[in-house]
Amino acid sequence: MGIGEALEDAARFGGGEDGGVTRMAWDRTLFEVYEWLRARASECGFVSRIDAAGNLVVVWAAGEEPAVALGSHLDTVPSGGRFDGALGVLAGFEALRGLRDAGFEPSRPIWLLAFMDEEGARFGTSMFGSKAFVGEDVTHLTGRVDQAGVTLAEAMERAGFDPAEVVGATAIGQVGQYLELHIEQGPVLERNGEQVGVVSDICGLVGLRIRLSGEANHAGTTPMEMRRDALAGAARFIVALRGEMAARETCVGTVGMIEAEPGAFNVVPGAAEISVDIRAIRAEDLDGIERWVEEAVTAIAHEEGLDVAIERIHRLEPTAMAPELVDLLSRSATAEGATHRVMASGAGHDAMIIGRHVPAGMIFVPSAKGLSHNPGEWSDPGDCDLGMKVLRRAVAELAG
Ligand SMILES: [Zn+2]
């Protein structure tokens, strides 16, 4: 079975009529695709287990040294694509199987990992599985509630897991290096006609919520110069943010949500709340942009007669990939005849959690039109296969 067929096959689990795939964290469909892959792994003579945090671990046992780990995730966003996450896991499996069929004898164990809940789409608990794997405390997240009112703890129990035992998933001490293949989820490789991206850094991100408060008043009788229009202030900030981010390299900023109160046709908005998502590959850039946001929004609020409150919702530090693995993956791409570029990742991945503990490397394959988290997500099967071969070559070198 080629990688294209394997992706088709896996998409049966949670596949919808729109062509999208829905395998939410802890749902039956996710464990069904696990069992499908475990059966294939067992045919190849690999042993597998599901750990206490719901991560699937397939093991090619050999030697005593720390393992070379390959992985990604099999959970999706609602009606997501069939490539995001699944490609990395299935390509990892194809790489292992190909090496075994070719008579390769590893000198150290090779692990294939599918991490639970990379997306965080159900409980807002993204990278739950990889965090548990490296030993971060995730038990405080188990009270989170999904849209149906089910807590994470309840969802775990229904799937046969004990939330109190999640610490048992910690196994980073048995891993020497981590490699992840993923779709780019952006347009850069396609635009430049390149087949493989070797990731140098994964962007850090900051999420802010900003609330501007003015005064709600009559849209007909309040003269323009006497208004304290919170939405107009928010709009000025959104445009200023776009200009500032365009002027800075390697940073992006997005206002993705906006809410006006009271939200009526004929009322000057008395309050406006916006989300701000900032990403950068250097921590000092994140610091600088946060300072800029505070100054810019305060100045605009002052001019508009508004009060302002800024709340930081989350911050994830950038993670650099290991230089020796960037080098290894670049050499592997060249050896496979793949045109490639070294690039940063704007999206978060399990590799950023694992990469804080052991050397990690990532490869991207092109995403058609840069589309992801969408049923129309597509990567050419030939590109996926080439990415798998680059991964396979790198694993063979690390475990040879
Ligand atoms: Zn993903």
CSV table of C-alpha atoms and ligand atoms in Angstrom, one decimal:
chain,number,residue,atom,x,y,z
A,1,MET,CA,0.0,0.0,0.0
A,2,GLY,CA,1.4,3.4,-1.0
A,3,ILE,CA,1.1,6.5,1.2
A,4,GLY,CA,-1.7,7.8,-0.9
A,5,GLU,CA,-3.8,4.7,-0.5
A,6,ALA,CA,-3.0,4.5,3.2
A,7,LEU,CA,-4.3,8.1,3.6
A,8,GLU,CA,-7.5,7.2,1.7
A,9,ASP,CA,-7.9,4.1,3.9
A,10,ALA,CA,-7.4,6.0,7.1
A,11,ALA,CA,-9.9,8.7,6.0
A,12,ARG,CA,-12.7,6.1,6.3
A,13,PHE,CA,-12.5,6.6,10.1
A,14,GLY,CA,-14.6,9.7,10.8
A,15,GLY,CA,-15.0,10.5,7.1
A,16,GLY,CA,-18.0,12.8,6.3
A,17,GLU,CA,-20.0,13.5,3.2
A,18,ASP,CA,-18.2,16.8,2.5
A,19,GLY,CA,-14.9,14.8,2.1
A,20,GLY,CA,-13.7,16.0,5.4
A,21,VAL,CA,-12.6,13.9,8.4
A,22,THR,CA,-13.8,14.3,12.0
A,23,ARG,CA,-11.8,12.4,14.6
A,24,MET,CA,-12.0,14.5,17.8
A,25,ALA,CA,-9.9,13.8,20.8
A,26,TRP,CA,-11.0,10.7,22.9
A,27,ASP,CA,-13.8,9.9,20.3
A,28,ARG,CA,-14.5,6.3,19.1
A,29,THR,CA,-13.4,7.1,15.6
A,30,LEU,CA,-9.9,8.1,16.8
A,31,PHE,CA,-9.5,4.8,18.6
A,32,GLU,CA,-10.8,2.9,15.6
A,33,VAL,CA,-8.1,4.4,13.4
A,34,TYR,CA,-5.6,3.5,16.1
A,35,GLU,CA,-6.8,-0.2,16.0
A,36,TRP,CA,-6.6,-0.2,12.2
A,37,LEU,CA,-3.0,0.9,12.4
A,38,ARG,CA,-2.1,-1.4,15.2
A,39,ALA,CA,-3.3,-4.4,13.2
A,40,ARG,CA,-1.1,-3.3,10.3
A,41,ALA,CA,1.9,-2.8,12.7
A,42,SER,CA,1.3,-6.2,14.2
A,43,GLU,CA,1.4,-7.8,10.7
A,44,CYS,CA,4.9,-6.3,10.3
A,45,GLY,CA,6.0,-7.7,13.7
A,46,PHE,CA,6.0,-4.4,15.6
A,47,VAL,CA,4.5,-4.2,19.0
A,48,SER,CA,2.2,-1.4,20.0
A,49,ARG,CA,0.4,0.1,23.0
A,50,ILE,CA,-1.9,3.0,23.9
A,51,ASP,CA,-0.4,4.9,26.8
A,52,ALA,CA,-2.2,6.5,29.8
A,53,ALA,CA,-2.6,9.8,27.9
A,54,GLY,CA,-4.2,8.2,24.8
A,55,ASN,CA,-1.0,8.3,22.7
A,56,LEU,CA,-0.5,5.4,20.3
A,57,VAL,CA,3.1,4.0,20.5
A,58,VAL,CA,4.3,1.5,18.0
A,59,VAL,CA,7.8,0.0,18.8
A,60,TRP,CA,10.4,-1.6,16.6
A,61,ALA,CA,12.5,-3.1,19.4
A,62,ALA,CA,16.3,-3.2,19.0
A,63,GLY,CA,19.3,-2.5,21.2
A,64,GLU,CA,19.5,-0.6,24.4
A,65,GLU,CA,20.0,3.0,23.4
A,66,PRO,CA,17.3,5.7,23.5
A,67,ALA,CA,14.8,5.4,20.6
A,68,VAL,CA,14.6,7.3,17.4
A,69,ALA,CA,10.9,8.5,17.5
A,70,LEU,CA,8.8,9.4,14.5
A,71,GLY,CA,5.3,10.9,14.9
A,72,SER,CA,2.5,13.3,14.5
A,73,HIS,CA,-1.2,13.0,15.3
A,74,LEU,CA,-4.4,11.3,14.1
A,75,ASP,CA,-7.0,13.6,15.7
A,76,THR,CA,-8.5,16.3,13.5
A,77,VAL,CA,-10.5,19.6,13.7
A,78,PRO,CA,-14.2,19.2,12.9
A,79,SER,CA,-14.5,18.3,9.2
A,80,GLY,CA,-10.7,18.7,8.8
A,81,GLY,CA,-8.5,17.4,6.0
A,82,ARG,CA,-7.2,13.9,5.6
A,83,PHE,CA,-3.5,14.9,5.5
A,84,ASP,CA,-3.0,17.1,8.6
A,85,GLY,CA,-1.4,14.8,11.2
A,86,ALA,CA,-2.3,11.6,9.5
A,87,LEU,CA,0.4,12.0,6.9
A,88,GLY,CA,3.1,12.1,9.5
A,89,VAL,CA,1.9,9.0,11.3
A,90,LEU,CA,1.2,7.0,8.1
A,91,ALA,CA,4.4,8.1,6.4
A,92,GLY,CA,6.3,7.1,9.6
A,93,PHE,CA,4.7,3.7,9.4
A,94,GLU,CA,5.6,3.3,5.7
A,95,ALA,CA,9.1,4.3,6.5
A,96,LEU,CA,9.4,1.6,9.2
A,97,ARG,CA,7.8,-1.0,7.0
A,98,GLY,CA,10.0,-0.1,4.0
A,99,LEU,CA,13.1,-0.4,6.1
A,100,ARG,CA,12.1,-3.7,7.6
A,101,ASP,CA,11.2,-5.1,4.1
A,102,ALA,CA,14.6,-4.0,2.8
A,103,GLY,CA,16.3,-6.0,5.6
A,104,PHE,CA,17.4,-3.0,7.6
A,105,GLU,CA,18.5,-4.0,11.1
A,106,PRO,CA,18.3,-1.0,13.5
A,107,SER,CA,21.0,-0.7,16.2
A,108,ARG,CA,18.5,1.1,18.5
A,109,PRO,CA,14.7,1.1,19.0
A,110,ILE,CA,12.5,3.0,16.5
A,111,TRP,CA,9.2,4.3,17.8
A,112,LEU,CA,6.2,5.6,15.9
A,113,LEU,CA,4.0,7.9,17.9
A,114,ALA,CA,0.5,9.3,17.3
A,115,PHE,CA,-0.1,11.9,19.9
A,116,MET,CA,-3.5,12.4,21.5
A,117,ASP,CA,-5.3,15.7,20.9
A,118,GLU,CA,-2.7,17.8,19.0
A,119,GLU,CA,-5.5,20.0,17.7
A,120,GLY,CA,-7.2,20.8,21.0
A,121,ALA,CA,-10.4,21.4,19.0
A,122,ARG,CA,-12.7,19.7,21.5
A,123,PHE,CA,-11.5,21.0,24.9
A,124,GLY,CA,-9.0,23.7,24.1
A,125,THR,CA,-6.2,21.4,25.3
A,126,SER,CA,-4.0,21.3,22.2
A,127,MET,CA,-0.9,19.0,22.4
A,128,PHE,CA,-2.3,17.2,25.4
A,129,GLY,CA,-0.7,13.9,24.5
A,130,SER,CA,2.8,15.3,23.7
A,131,LYS,CA,2.8,17.4,26.8
A,132,ALA,CA,1.9,14.3,28.9
A,133,PHE,CA,4.6,12.3,27.0
A,134,VAL,CA,7.3,14.8,28.0
A,135,GLY,CA,6.1,14.9,31.6
A,136,GLU,CA,4.3,18.3,31.7
A,137,ASP,CA,1.4,18.4,34.2
A,138,VAL,CA,-1.8,18.1,32.2
A,139,THR,CA,-4.1,16.9,35.1
A,140,HIS,CA,-5.3,20.5,35.7
A,141,LEU,CA,-6.8,20.5,32.2
A,142,THR,CA,-9.2,17.6,32.9
A,143,GLY,CA,-11.9,19.8,34.1
A,144,ARG,CA,-12.2,21.5,30.7
A,145,VAL,CA,-15.6,21.1,29.1
A,146,ASP,CA,-16.6,20.5,25.4
A,147,GLN,CA,-19.6,21.9,23.6
A,148,ALA,CA,-21.8,19.1,24.8
A,149,GLY,CA,-20.9,19.8,28.4
A,150,VAL,CA,-18.7,16.7,28.8
A,151,THR,CA,-15.5,17.3,30.8
A,152,LEU,CA,-12.2,16.0,29.6
A,153,ALA,CA,-12.1,13.7,32.6
A,154,GLU,CA,-15.5,12.2,31.6
A,155,ALA,CA,-14.4,11.8,28.0
A,156,MET,CA,-11.3,10.0,29.2
A,157,GLU,CA,-13.2,7.7,31.5
A,158,ARG,CA,-15.8,6.8,28.7
A,159,ALA,CA,-12.8,5.8,26.5
A,160,GLY,CA,-11.5,3.6,29.3
A,161,PHE,CA,-8.8,5.9,30.7
A,162,ASP,CA,-8.2,7.0,34.2
A,163,PRO,CA,-7.4,10.8,34.3
A,164,ALA,CA,-5.5,10.3,37.6
A,165,GLU,CA,-3.0,8.0,35.8
A,166,VAL,CA,-2.0,10.3,33.0
A,167,VAL,CA,1.4,10.9,34.5
A,168,GLY,CA,2.2,7.3,33.5
A,169,ALA,CA,2.4,8.4,29.9
A,170,THR,CA,5.8,10.1,30.5
A,171,ALA,CA,8.4,8.4,28.4
A,172,ILE,CA,10.6,11.1,26.9
A,173,GLY,CA,13.5,9.6,28.8
A,174,GLN,CA,13.5,6.7,26.5
A,175,VAL,CA,13.7,8.9,23.3
A,176,GLY,CA,16.9,10.2,21.8
A,177,GLN,CA,15.6,12.2,18.8
A,178,TYR,CA,12.2,13.0,17.3
A,179,LEU,CA,11.3,13.5,13.6
A,180,GLU,CA,7.9,14.7,12.3
A,181,LEU,CA,6.7,14.9,8.7
A,182,HIS,CA,3.7,17.3,8.2
A,183,ILE,CA,1.9,19.1,5.5
A,184,GLU,CA,3.1,22.8,5.3
A,185,GLN,CA,-0.5,24.2,5.8
A,186,GLY,CA,0.7,27.3,4.0
A,187,PRO,CA,1.5,28.4,0.4
A,188,VAL,CA,5.3,28.9,0.4
A,189,LEU,CA,6.5,25.5,-1.0
A,190,GLU,CA,3.9,25.5,-3.7
A,191,ARG,CA,4.6,29.1,-4.7
A,192,ASN,CA,8.3,28.4,-5.0
A,193,GLY,CA,7.8,25.0,-6.8
A,194,GLU,CA,9.8,23.2,-4.0
A,195,GLN,CA,9.1,19.6,-2.9
A,196,VAL,CA,10.2,19.5,0.7
A,197,GLY,CA,10.6,22.1,3.5
A,198,VAL,CA,13.0,21.5,6.3
A,199,VAL,CA,11.8,23.3,9.4
A,200,SER,CA,14.4,25.5,11.2
A,201,ASP,CA,12.1,27.0,13.9
A,202,ILE,CA,8.5,26.7,15.1
A,203,CYS,CA,6.9,30.1,15.8
A,204,GLY,CA,5.9,31.0,19.3
A,205,LEU,CA,2.6,32.6,19.8
A,206,VAL,CA,0.8,35.0,22.1
A,207,GLY,CA,-3.0,35.3,22.4
A,208,LEU,CA,-4.4,38.5,23.8
A,209,ARG,CA,-8.0,39.7,24.4
A,210,ILE,CA,-8.5,43.5,24.2
A,211,ARG,CA,-11.6,45.2,25.5
A,212,LEU,CA,-12.2,48.9,24.6
A,213,SER,CA,-15.0,50.7,26.4
A,214,GLY,CA,-16.7,53.9,25.4
A,215,GLU,CA,-20.3,55.0,25.6
A,216,ALA,CA,-23.3,53.5,23.8
A,217,ASN,CA,-25.5,56.3,22.5
A,218,HIS,CA,-28.1,57.2,19.8
A,219,ALA,CA,-26.8,56.7,16.3
A,220,GLY,CA,-28.9,59.6,15.0
A,221,THR,CA,-28.6,62.3,17.7
A,222,THR,CA,-25.0,62.0,18.8
A,223,PRO,CA,-22.7,64.3,16.9
A,224,MET,CA,-19.7,62.6,15.4
A,225,GLU,CA,-17.1,64.6,17.4
A,226,MET,CA,-18.9,63.8,20.7
A,227,ARG,CA,-18.9,60.0,20.3
A,228,ARG,CA,-16.9,57.5,22.3
A,229,ASP,CA,-17.2,54.7,19.7
A,230,ALA,CA,-15.4,51.6,20.9
A,231,LEU,CA,-15.7,49.7,17.6
A,232,ALA,CA,-14.2,52.6,15.7
A,233,GLY,CA,-11.2,52.5,18.1
A,234,ALA,CA,-10.9,48.7,17.6
A,235,ALA,CA,-11.0,49.2,13.9
A,236,ARG,CA,-8.1,51.7,14.0
A,237,PHE,CA,-6.1,49.3,16.0
A,238,ILE,CA,-6.7,46.4,13.6
A,239,VAL,CA,-5.5,48.4,10.7
A,240,ALA,CA,-2.5,49.6,12.7
A,241,LEU,CA,-1.6,46.0,13.6
A,242,ARG,CA,-1.7,45.0,10.0
A,243,GLY,CA,0.7,47.7,9.0
A,244,GLU,CA,3.1,47.1,11.9
A,245,MET,CA,3.3,43.3,11.2
A,246,ALA,CA,3.8,43.9,7.5
A,247,ALA,CA,6.8,46.0,8.4
A,248,ARG,CA,8.4,43.4,10.6
A,249,GLU,CA,9.9,40.3,9.0
A,250,THR,CA,9.2,36.8,10.4
A,251,CYS,CA,6.2,38.0,12.4
A,252,VAL,CA,2.5,37.8,11.8
A,253,GLY,CA,-0.5,39.2,13.7
A,254,THR,CA,-4.2,38.6,13.3
A,255,VAL,CA,-7.4,39.9,14.8
A,256,GLY,CA,-9.7,36.9,14.2
A,257,MET,CA,-12.7,37.8,16.4
A,258,ILE,CA,-14.6,41.0,17.1
A,259,GLU,CA,-17.6,41.6,19.2
A,260,ALA,CA,-19.5,44.9,19.5
A,261,GLU,CA,-21.9,45.8,22.3
A,262,PRO,CA,-24.8,46.3,22.4
A,263,GLY,CA,-24.5,45.3,18.7
A,264,ALA,CA,-27.5,47.2,17.2
A,265,PHE,CA,-28.0,49.0,13.8
A,266,ASN,CA,-28.8,52.3,15.4
A,267,VAL,CA,-26.5,52.4,18.5
A,268,VAL,CA,-23.0,53.8,18.7
A,269,PRO,CA,-21.0,50.8,20.1
A,270,GLY,CA,-20.3,51.2,23.8
A,271,ALA,CA,-17.8,48.4,24.0
A,272,ALA,CA,-15.7,46.3,21.6
A,273,GLU,CA,-13.7,43.1,22.3
A,274,ILE,CA,-11.1,41.7,19.9
A,275,SER,CA,-8.7,38.7,19.9
A,276,VAL,CA,-5.1,39.3,18.9
A,277,ASP,CA,-3.0,36.3,17.7
A,278,ILE,CA,0.8,37.1,17.3
A,279,ARG,CA,3.4,34.7,16.1
A,280,ALA,CA,7.2,35.1,15.8
A,281,ILE,CA,10.2,32.8,15.7
A,282,ARG,CA,12.2,34.9,18.3
A,283,ALA,CA,11.0,35.3,21.9
A,284,GLU,CA,12.3,38.9,21.9
A,285,ASP,CA,10.1,39.7,18.9
A,286,LEU,CA,7.0,38.4,20.8
A,287,ASP,CA,8.0,40.6,23.8
A,288,GLY,CA,8.5,43.6,21.5
A,289,ILE,CA,5.2,43.1,19.7
A,290,GLU,CA,3.3,42.7,23.0
A,291,ARG,CA,4.8,46.1,24.1
A,292,TRP,CA,3.9,47.6,20.8
A,293,VAL,CA,0.3,46.4,21.1
A,294,GLU,CA,0.0,47.9,24.5
A,295,GLU,CA,1.3,51.3,23.5
A,296,ALA,CA,-0.6,51.4,20.2
A,297,VAL,CA,-4.0,50.4,21.7
A,298,THR,CA,-3.5,52.8,24.6
A,299,ALA,CA,-2.7,55.7,22.3
A,300,ILE,CA,-5.7,55.0,20.1
A,301,ALA,CA,-8.0,54.6,23.2
A,302,HIS,CA,-6.7,58.0,24.5
A,303,GLU,CA,-7.5,59.7,21.2
A,304,GLU,CA,-10.9,58.1,21.0
A,305,GLY,CA,-11.9,58.7,24.7
A,306,LEU,CA,-12.0,55.0,25.5
A,307,ASP,CA,-10.9,52.8,28.3
A,308,VAL,CA,-8.8,49.8,27.5
A,309,ALA,CA,-8.1,46.4,29.2
A,310,ILE,CA,-5.6,43.9,27.8
A,311,GLU,CA,-5.6,40.3,28.9
A,312,ARG,CA,-3.0,37.7,27.9
A,313,ILE,CA,-4.8,34.4,27.2
A,314,HIS,CA,-1.8,32.2,26.3
A,315,ARG,CA,1.8,32.3,25.4
A,316,LEU,CA,3.8,29.5,23.8
A,317,GLU,CA,7.6,30.1,23.4
A,318,PRO,CA,9.2,29.5,20.0
A,319,THR,CA,11.1,26.2,19.6
A,320,ALA,CA,14.2,25.9,17.4
A,321,MET,CA,14.7,22.5,15.7
A,322,ALA,CA,18.0,20.9,16.4
A,323,PRO,CA,20.7,22.2,13.9
A,324,GLU,CA,22.1,18.7,13.4
A,325,LEU,CA,18.7,17.4,12.4
A,326,VAL,CA,18.1,20.3,10.1
A,327,ASP,CA,21.3,19.4,8.5
A,328,LEU,CA,20.5,15.6,8.4
A,329,LEU,CA,17.0,16.3,6.8
A,330,SER,CA,18.5,18.7,4.3
A,331,ARG,CA,21.1,16.1,3.2
A,332,SER,CA,18.4,13.4,3.1
A,333,ALA,CA,16.3,15.6,0.8
A,334,THR,CA,19.2,16.2,-1.5
A,335,ALA,CA,20.1,12.5,-1.6
A,336,GLU,CA,16.4,11.7,-2.5
A,337,GLY,CA,16.6,14.3,-5.3
A,338,ALA,CA,14.1,16.6,-3.7
A,339,THR,CA,14.2,20.4,-4.2
A,340,HIS,CA,13.9,21.8,-0.7
A,341,ARG,CA,14.2,25.0,1.4
A,342,VAL,CA,14.9,25.6,5.1
A,343,MET,CA,11.9,27.5,6.5
A,344,ALA,CA,10.1,28.4,9.7
A,345,SER,CA,6.7,26.9,10.7
A,346,GLY,CA,3.9,29.4,11.5
A,347,ALA,CA,1.7,26.6,12.8
A,348,GLY,CA,2.3,24.8,16.1
A,349,HIS,CA,3.1,21.1,16.1
A,350,ASP,CA,3.9,18.3,18.6
A,351,ALA,CA,7.6,18.8,17.6
A,352,MET,CA,7.6,22.0,19.5
A,353,ILE,CA,6.7,20.2,22.8
A,354,ILE,CA,9.1,17.3,22.2
A,355,GLY,CA,11.8,19.6,20.9
A,356,ARG,CA,12.2,21.3,24.3
A,357,HIS,CA,13.4,18.0,25.7
A,358,VAL,CA,15.3,16.1,22.9
A,359,PRO,CA,16.6,17.1,19.5
A,360,ALA,CA,13.7,17.4,17.1
A,361,GLY,CA,13.4,17.9,13.3
A,362,MET,CA,10.5,18.4,11.0
A,363,ILE,CA,9.9,18.1,7.2
A,364,PHE,CA,7.0,19.7,5.3
A,365,VAL,CA,5.5,18.7,2.0
A,366,PRO,CA,3.5,21.3,-0.1
A,367,SER,CA,-0.1,22.0,0.6
A,368,ALA,CA,-2.2,22.8,-2.5
A,369,LYS,CA,-3.2,26.4,-2.4
A,370,GLY,CA,-1.8,26.5,1.2
A,371,LEU,CA,-5.2,25.1,2.4
A,372,SER,CA,-5.6,23.3,5.7
A,373,HIS,CA,-8.2,22.6,8.4
A,374,ASN,CA,-10.6,22.2,5.5
A,375,PRO,CA,-12.1,19.2,3.6
A,376,GLY,CA,-10.3,20.6,0.5
A,377,GLU,CA,-6.9,20.1,2.1
A,378,TRP,CA,-4.7,18.3,-0.5
A,379,SER,CA,-1.1,17.3,-1.0
A,380,ASP,CA,0.1,15.5,-4.1
A,381,PRO,CA,0.7,11.7,-3.4
A,382,GLY,CA,4.0,11.9,-5.2
A,383,ASP,CA,5.1,14.7,-2.8
A,384,CYS,CA,3.9,12.8,0.2
A,385,ASP,CA,5.8,9.7,-1.0
A,386,LEU,CA,9.0,11.8,-1.5
A,387,GLY,CA,8.6,13.3,2.0
A,388,MET,CA,8.3,9.7,3.4
A,389,LYS,CA,11.5,8.7,1.6
A,390,VAL,CA,13.4,11.7,3.1
A,391,LEU,CA,12.1,10.7,6.5
A,392,ARG,CA,13.1,7.1,5.9
A,393,ARG,CA,16.6,7.9,4.9
A,394,ALA,CA,17.1,10.1,8.0
A,395,VAL,CA,15.8,7.4,10.3
A,396,ALA,CA,18.0,4.8,8.7
A,397,GLU,CA,21.0,7.1,9.3
A,398,LEU,CA,20.1,7.8,13.0
A,399,ALA,CA,19.2,4.1,13.8
A,400,GLY,CA,21.8,2.5,11.5
B,1,ZN,ZN,-1.3,18.9,12.5
